[in-house]
Structures are given as structure tokens and as C-alpha cells.
PDB file of C-alpha atoms in Angstrom:
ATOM      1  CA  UNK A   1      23.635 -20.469  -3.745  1.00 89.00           C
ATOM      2  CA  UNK A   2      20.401 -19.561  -5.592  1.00 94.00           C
ATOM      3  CA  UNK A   3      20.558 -17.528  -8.681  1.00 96.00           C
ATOM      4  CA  UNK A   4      17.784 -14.704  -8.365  1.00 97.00           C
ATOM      5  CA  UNK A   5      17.304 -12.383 -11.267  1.00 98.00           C
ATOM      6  CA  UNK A   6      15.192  -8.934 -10.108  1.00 98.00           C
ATOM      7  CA  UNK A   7      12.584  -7.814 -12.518  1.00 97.00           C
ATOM      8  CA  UNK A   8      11.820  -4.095 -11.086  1.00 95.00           C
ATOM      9  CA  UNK A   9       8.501  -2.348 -12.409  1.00 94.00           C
ATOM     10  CA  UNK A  10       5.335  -0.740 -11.195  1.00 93.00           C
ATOM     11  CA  UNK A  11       3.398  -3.726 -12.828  1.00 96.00           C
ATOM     12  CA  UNK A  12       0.241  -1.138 -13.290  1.00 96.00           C
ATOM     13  CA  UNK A  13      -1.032  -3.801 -13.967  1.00 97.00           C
ATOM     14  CA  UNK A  14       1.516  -6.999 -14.592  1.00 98.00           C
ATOM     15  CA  UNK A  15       0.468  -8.542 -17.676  1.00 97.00           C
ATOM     16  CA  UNK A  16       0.991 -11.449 -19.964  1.00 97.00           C
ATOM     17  CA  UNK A  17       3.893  -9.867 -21.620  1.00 96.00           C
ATOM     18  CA  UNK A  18       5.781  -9.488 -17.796  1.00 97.00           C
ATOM     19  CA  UNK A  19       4.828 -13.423 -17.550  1.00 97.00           C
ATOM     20  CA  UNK A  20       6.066 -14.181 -20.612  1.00 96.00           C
ATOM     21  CA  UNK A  21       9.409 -12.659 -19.942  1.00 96.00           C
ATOM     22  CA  UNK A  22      10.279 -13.508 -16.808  1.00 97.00           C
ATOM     23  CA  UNK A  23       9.321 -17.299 -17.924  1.00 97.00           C
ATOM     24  CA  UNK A  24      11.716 -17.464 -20.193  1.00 96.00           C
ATOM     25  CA  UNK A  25      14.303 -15.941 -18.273  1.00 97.00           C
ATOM     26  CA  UNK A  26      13.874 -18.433 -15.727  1.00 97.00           C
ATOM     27  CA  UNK A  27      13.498 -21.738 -18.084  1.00 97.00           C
ATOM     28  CA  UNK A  28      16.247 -20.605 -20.577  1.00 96.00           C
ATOM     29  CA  UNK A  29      19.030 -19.086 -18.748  1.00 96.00           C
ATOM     30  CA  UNK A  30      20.591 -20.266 -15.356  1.00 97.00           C
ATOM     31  CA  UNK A  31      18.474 -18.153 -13.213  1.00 97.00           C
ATOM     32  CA  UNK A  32      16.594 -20.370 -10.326  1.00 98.00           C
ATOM     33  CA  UNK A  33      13.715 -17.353  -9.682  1.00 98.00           C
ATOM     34  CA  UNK A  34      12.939 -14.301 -10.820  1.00 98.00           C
ATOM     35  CA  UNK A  35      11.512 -11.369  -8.345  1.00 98.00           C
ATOM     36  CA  UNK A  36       9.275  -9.163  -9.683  1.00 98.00           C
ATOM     37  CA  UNK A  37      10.045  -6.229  -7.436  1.00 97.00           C
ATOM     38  CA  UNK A  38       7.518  -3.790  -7.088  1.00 97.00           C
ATOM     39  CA  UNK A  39       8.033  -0.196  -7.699  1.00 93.00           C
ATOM     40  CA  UNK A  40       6.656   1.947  -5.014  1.00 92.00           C
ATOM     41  CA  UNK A  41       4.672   4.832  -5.288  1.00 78.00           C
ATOM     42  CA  UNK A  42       6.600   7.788  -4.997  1.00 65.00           C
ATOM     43  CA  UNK A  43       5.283  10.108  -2.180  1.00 60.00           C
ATOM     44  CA  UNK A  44       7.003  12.990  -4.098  1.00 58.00           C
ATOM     45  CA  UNK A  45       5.128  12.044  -7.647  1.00 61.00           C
ATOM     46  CA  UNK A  46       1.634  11.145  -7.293  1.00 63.00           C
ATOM     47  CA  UNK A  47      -0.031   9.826 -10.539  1.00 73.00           C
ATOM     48  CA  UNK A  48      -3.239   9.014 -10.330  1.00 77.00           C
ATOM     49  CA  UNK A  49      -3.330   6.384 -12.543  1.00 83.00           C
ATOM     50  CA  UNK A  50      -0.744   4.162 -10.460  1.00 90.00           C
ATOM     51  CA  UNK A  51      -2.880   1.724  -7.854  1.00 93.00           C
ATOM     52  CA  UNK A  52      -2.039   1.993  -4.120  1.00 92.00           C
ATOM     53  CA  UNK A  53       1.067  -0.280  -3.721  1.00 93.00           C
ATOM     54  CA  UNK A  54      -1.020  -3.005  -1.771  1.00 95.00           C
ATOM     55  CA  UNK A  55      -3.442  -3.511  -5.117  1.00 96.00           C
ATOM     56  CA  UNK A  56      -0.238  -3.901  -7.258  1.00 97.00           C
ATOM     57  CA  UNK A  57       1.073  -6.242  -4.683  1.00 98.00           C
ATOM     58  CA  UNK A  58      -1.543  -8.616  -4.640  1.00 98.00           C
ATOM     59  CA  UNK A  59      -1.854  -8.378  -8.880  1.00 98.00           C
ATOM     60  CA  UNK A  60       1.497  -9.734  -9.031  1.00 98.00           C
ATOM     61  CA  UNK A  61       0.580 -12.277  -6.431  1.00 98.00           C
ATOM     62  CA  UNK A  62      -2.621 -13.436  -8.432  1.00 97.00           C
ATOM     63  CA  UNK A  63      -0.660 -13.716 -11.460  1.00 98.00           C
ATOM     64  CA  UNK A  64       2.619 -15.529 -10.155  1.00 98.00           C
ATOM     65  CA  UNK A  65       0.953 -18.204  -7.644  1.00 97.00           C
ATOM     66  CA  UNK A  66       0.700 -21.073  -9.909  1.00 96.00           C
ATOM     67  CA  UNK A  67       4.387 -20.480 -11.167  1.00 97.00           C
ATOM     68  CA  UNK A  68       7.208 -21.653  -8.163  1.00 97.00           C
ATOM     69  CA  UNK A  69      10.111 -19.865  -9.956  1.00 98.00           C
ATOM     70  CA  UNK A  70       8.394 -16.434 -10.052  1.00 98.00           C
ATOM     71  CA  UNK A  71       7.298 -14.745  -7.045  1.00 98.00           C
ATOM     72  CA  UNK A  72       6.555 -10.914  -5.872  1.00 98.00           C
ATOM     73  CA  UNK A  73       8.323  -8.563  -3.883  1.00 97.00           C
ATOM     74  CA  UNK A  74       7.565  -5.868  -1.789  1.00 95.00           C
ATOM     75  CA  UNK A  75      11.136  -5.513  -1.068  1.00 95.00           C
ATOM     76  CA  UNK A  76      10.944  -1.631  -1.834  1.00 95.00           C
ATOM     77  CA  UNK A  77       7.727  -0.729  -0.097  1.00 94.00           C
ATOM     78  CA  UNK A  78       9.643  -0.132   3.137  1.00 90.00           C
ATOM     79  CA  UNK A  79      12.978   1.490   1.732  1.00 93.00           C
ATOM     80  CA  UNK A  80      13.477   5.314   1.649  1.00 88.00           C
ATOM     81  CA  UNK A  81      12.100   7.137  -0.981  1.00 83.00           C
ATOM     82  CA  UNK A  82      13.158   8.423  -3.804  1.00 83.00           C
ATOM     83  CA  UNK A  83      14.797   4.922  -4.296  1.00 85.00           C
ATOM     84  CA  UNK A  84      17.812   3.377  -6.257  1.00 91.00           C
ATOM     85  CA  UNK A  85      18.452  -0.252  -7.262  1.00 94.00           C
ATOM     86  CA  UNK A  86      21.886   0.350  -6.080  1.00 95.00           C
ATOM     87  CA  UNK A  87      20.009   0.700  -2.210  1.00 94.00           C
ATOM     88  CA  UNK A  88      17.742  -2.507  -2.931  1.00 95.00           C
ATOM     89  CA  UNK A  89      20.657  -4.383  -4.006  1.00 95.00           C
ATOM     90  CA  UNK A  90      22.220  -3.521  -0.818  1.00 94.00           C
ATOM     91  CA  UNK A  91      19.432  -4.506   1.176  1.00 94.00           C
ATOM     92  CA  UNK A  92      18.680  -7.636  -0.540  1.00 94.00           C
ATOM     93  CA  UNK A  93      22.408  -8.734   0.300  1.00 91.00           C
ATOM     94  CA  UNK A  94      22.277  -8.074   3.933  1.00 90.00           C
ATOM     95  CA  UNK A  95      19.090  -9.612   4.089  1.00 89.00           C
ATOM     96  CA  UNK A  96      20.054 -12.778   2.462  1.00 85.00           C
ATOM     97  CA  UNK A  97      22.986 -13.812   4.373  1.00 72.00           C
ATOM     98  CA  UNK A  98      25.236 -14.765   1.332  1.00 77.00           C
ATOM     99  CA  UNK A  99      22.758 -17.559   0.324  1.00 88.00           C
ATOM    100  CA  UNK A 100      21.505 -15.852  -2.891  1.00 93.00           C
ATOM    101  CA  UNK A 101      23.205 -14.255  -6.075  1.00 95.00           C
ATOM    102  CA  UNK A 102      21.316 -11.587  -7.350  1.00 97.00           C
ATOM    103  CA  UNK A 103      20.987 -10.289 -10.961  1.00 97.00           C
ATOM    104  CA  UNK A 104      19.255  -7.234 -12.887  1.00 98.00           C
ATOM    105  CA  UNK A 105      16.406  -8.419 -15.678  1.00 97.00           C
ATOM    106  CA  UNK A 106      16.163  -5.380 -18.219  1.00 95.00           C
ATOM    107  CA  UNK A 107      14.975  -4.552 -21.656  1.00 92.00           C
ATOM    108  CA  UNK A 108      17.713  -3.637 -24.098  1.00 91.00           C
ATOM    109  CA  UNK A 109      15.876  -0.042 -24.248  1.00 90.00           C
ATOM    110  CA  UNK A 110      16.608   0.677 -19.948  1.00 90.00           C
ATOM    111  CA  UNK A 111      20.451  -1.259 -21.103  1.00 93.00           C
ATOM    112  CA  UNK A 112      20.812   2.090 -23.463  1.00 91.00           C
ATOM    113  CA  UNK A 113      20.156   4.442 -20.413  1.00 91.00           C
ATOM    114  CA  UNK A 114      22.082   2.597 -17.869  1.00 94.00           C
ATOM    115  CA  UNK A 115      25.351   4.590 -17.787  1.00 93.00           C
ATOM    116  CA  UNK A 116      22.640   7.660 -16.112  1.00 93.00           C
ATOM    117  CA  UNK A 117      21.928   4.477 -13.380  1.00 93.00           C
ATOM    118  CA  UNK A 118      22.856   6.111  -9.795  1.00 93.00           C
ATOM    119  CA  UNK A 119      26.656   4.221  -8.971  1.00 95.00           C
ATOM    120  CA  UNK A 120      25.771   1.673 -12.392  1.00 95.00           C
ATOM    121  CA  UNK A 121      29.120   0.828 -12.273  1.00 95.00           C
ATOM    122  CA  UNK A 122      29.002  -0.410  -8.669  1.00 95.00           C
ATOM    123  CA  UNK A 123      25.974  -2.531 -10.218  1.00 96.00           C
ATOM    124  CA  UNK A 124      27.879  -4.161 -12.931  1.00 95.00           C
ATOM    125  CA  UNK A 125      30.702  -4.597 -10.940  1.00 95.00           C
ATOM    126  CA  UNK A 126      29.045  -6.514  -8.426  1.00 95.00           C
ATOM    127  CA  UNK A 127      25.804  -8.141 -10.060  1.00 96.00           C
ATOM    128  CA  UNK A 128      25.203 -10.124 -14.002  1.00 97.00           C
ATOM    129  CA  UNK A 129      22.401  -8.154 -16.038  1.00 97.00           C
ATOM    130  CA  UNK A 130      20.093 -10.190 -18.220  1.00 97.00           C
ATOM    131  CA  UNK A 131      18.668  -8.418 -21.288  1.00 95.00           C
ATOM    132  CA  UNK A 132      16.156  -9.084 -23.013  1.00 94.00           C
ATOM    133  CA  UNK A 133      15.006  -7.802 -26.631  1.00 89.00           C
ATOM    134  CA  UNK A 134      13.146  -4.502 -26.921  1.00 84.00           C
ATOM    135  CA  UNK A 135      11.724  -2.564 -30.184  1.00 80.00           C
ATOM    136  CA  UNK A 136      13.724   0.806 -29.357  1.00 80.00           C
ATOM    137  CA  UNK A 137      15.382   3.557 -30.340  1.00 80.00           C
ATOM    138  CA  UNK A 138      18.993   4.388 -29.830  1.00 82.00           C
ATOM    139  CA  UNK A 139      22.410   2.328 -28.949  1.00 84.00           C
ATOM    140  CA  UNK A 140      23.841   0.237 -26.542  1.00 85.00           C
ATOM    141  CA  UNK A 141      26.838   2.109 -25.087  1.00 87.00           C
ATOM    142  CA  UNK A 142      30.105   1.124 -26.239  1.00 84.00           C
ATOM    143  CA  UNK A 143      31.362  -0.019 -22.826  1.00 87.00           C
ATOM    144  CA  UNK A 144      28.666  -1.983 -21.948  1.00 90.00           C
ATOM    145  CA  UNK A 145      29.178  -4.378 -25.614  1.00 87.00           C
ATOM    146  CA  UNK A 146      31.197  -7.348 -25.111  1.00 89.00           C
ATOM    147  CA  UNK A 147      30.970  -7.012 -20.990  1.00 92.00           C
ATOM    148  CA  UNK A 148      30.825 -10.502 -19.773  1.00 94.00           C
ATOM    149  CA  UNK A 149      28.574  -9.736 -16.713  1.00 95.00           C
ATOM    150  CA  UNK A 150      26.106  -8.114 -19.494  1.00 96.00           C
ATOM    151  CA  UNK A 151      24.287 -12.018 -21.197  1.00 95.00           C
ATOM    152  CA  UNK A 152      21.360 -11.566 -23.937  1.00 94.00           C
ATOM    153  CA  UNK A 153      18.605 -14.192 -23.206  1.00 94.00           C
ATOM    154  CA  UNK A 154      16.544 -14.680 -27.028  1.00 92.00           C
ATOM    155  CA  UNK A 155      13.071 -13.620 -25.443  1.00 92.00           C
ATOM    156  CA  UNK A 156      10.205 -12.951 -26.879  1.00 90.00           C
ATOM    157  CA  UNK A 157      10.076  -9.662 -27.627  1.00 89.00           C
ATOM    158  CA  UNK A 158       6.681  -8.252 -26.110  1.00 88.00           C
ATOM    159  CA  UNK A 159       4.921  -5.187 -26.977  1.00 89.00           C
ATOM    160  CA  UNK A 160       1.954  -4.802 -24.280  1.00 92.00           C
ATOM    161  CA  UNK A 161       2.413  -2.321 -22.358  1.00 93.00           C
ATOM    162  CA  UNK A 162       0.412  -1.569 -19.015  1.00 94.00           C
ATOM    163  CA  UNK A 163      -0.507   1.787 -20.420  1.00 92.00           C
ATOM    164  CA  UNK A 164      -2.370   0.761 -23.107  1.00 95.00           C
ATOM    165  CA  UNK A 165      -4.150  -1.705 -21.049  1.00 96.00           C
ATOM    166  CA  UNK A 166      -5.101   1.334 -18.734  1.00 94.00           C
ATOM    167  CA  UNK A 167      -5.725   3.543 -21.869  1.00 94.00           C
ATOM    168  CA  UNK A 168      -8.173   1.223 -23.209  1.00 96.00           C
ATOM    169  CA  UNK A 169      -9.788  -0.355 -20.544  1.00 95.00           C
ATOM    170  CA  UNK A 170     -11.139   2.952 -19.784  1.00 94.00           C
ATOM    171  CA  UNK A 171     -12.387   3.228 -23.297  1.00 96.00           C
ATOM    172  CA  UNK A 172     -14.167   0.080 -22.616  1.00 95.00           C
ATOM    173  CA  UNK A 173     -12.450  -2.101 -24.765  1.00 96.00           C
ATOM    174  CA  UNK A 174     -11.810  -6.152 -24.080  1.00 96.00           C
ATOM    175  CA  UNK A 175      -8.447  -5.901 -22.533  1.00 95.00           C
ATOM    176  CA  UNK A 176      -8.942  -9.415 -20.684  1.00 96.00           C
ATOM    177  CA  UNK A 177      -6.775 -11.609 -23.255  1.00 96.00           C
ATOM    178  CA  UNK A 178      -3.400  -9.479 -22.250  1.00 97.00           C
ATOM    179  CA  UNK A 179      -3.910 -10.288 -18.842  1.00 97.00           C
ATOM    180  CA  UNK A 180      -3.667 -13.438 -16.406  1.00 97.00           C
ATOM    181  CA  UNK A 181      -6.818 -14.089 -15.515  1.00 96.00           C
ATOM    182  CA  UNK A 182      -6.868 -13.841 -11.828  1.00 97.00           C
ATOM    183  CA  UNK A 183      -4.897 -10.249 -12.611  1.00 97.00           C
ATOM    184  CA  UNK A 184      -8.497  -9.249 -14.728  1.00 97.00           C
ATOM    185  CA  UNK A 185     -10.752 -10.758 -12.432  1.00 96.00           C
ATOM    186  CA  UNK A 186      -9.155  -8.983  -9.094  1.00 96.00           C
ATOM    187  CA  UNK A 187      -9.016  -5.556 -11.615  1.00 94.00           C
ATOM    188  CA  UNK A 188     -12.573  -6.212 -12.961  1.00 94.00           C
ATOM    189  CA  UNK A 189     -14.065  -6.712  -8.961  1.00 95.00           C
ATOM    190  CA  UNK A 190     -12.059  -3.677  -8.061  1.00 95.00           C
ATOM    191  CA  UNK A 191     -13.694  -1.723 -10.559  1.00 94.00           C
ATOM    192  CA  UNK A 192      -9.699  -0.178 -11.852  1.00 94.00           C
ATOM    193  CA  UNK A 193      -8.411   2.000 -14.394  1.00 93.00           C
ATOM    194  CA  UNK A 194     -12.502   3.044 -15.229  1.00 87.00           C
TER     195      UNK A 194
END
């Protein structure tokens, strides 16, 4: 039975702070892979600052190719949209054939909005949650402290966010260190977030 803990985002662009993470998830818990599962685009809210779901793809690819315990998903590309992680779970398990456990990665801020999670319950029920350390505002629901499916892993606690990459690439600034470097040079050739 492999362990698989799903790391859901839009990854607009993944960054060092997403490697970071899911590294240490996967080195210091008893996780055997983490999933980076890609967020689609939503056909209902089009942003125009969120890459076609292909470029994002193939970003997480770049940056998780020389790691063999992280790899990307495009699990939710082909599920009906609006989607919930209750459906992916789901979909993952019939897929999978009872060969893989799957688990929730989080930031303590998303663990302080879970109990507004479509069927959460269902979730913790059925699947461990792995939190890791966030700068945020706001508590931890009561019934979610002292739940033995909910484990703390002692991350580093990253504050990089894809936004301000965006923001300030576009201002021209030197955003390369905060990013793998295949992840800048695919966004550099691209020309992205100009």
C-alpha cells in the first residue's frame, strides 16, 4: 500500500516554497509521494492571469523531474467542473484499485476553513490530513484539535506566494531565485506573466 499525500493548487507558477513543502512532507512524515494536483481552470471564472492548464502542467513537471517522490497530476483536468476534492478523492480510489492510501497536504490557514469543505466530514472520515505551518489569521476549529486523522508535520513555514512572483515579474523585477530553474527558464522562453 503506498502512502500518497495530495498537494492541490493552481501552481501559477509552482515555486521553491511548493518544493520546499512537499519535500519535507515526504522525507519527514510517512508519506511515500506527494501529488501535486493541479487545479483546473474554471470555465465559469476566467482570470487572466492563470496559464492555460497545459503550461501549468508542464511547470510542475520541469520542477518535480529530478525528485522520484514528487510528481504532477492532471488528475482534475478531465473531471466536471466546478470541482470538489471530495469528487477527486473518489476518482483517485476507483482508479487505484485499493493499492494506494491517499491523504490531504494543507496549510494550517485552508485547516481553519475546512468545516465550509463540500462533505469535509466524509474527507476526514475517510482520508489523514497533513498540515503544515502557515502565518494566518484566525483558529483552528475546535473539532478538528486533537483529531487523530488531523498530524502537524514541523515545515518550514514559506511565505512566497505565486502572486507576488506574477506581481513582480511584470514589474520587471529578478524573480528567478524563488523559482526552480527549469520552472524560470520554461516561464522566461514563454515570455509569462509580462
Amino acid at each position: 500500500m503506498k502512502k500518497v499525500g495530495l498537494y492541490f493548487g493552481t501552481f501559477n507558477p509552482i515555486h521553491i516554497g511548493h518544493l520546499v513543502i512537499a519535500n519535507h512532507m515526504v522525507e519527514f512524515s510517512d508519506l511515500d509521494e506527494i501529488w501535486f494536483v493541479i487545479t483546473p481552470m474554471s470555465p465559469f471564472k476566467v482570470k487572466k492571469t492563470l496559464l492555460d492548464n497545459h503550461h501549468r502542467y508542464q511547470m510542475v513537471y520541469e520542477a518535480t523531474k529530478d525528485y522520484p517522490k514528487l510528481k504532477p497530476s492532471k488528475i482534475e483536468f478531465d473531471l466536471p467542473q466546478p470541482n470538489y476534492t471530495i469528487n477527486t478523492l473518489v476518482h483517485l480510489e476507483e482508479q487505484n484499485n485499493d493499492n494506494h492510501e491517499f491523504a490531504l497536504i494543507m496549510g494550517e490557514d485552508n485547516l481553519k476553513g475546512f468545516q465550509k469543505w463540500k462533505n469535509y466530514e466524509v474527507i476526514l472520515e475517510n482520508h489523514s490530513i497533513y498540515v503544515y505551518p502557515r502565518i494566518s489569521e484566525g483558529k483552528v476549529e475546535h473539532q478538528f484539535e486533537g483529531n487523530p486523522k488531523i498530524q502537524y508535520v514541523d515545515a518550514p513555514i514559506m511565505e512566497i506566494s505565486s502572486t507576488f512572483i506574477r506581481n513582480n515579474h511584470k514589474k520587471g523585477k529578478n524573480i528567478k531565485p524563488m523559482l526552480p530553474y527549469e520552472v524560470w527558464r520554461y516561464l522566461d522562453e514563454m515570455n509569462f506573466y509580462r
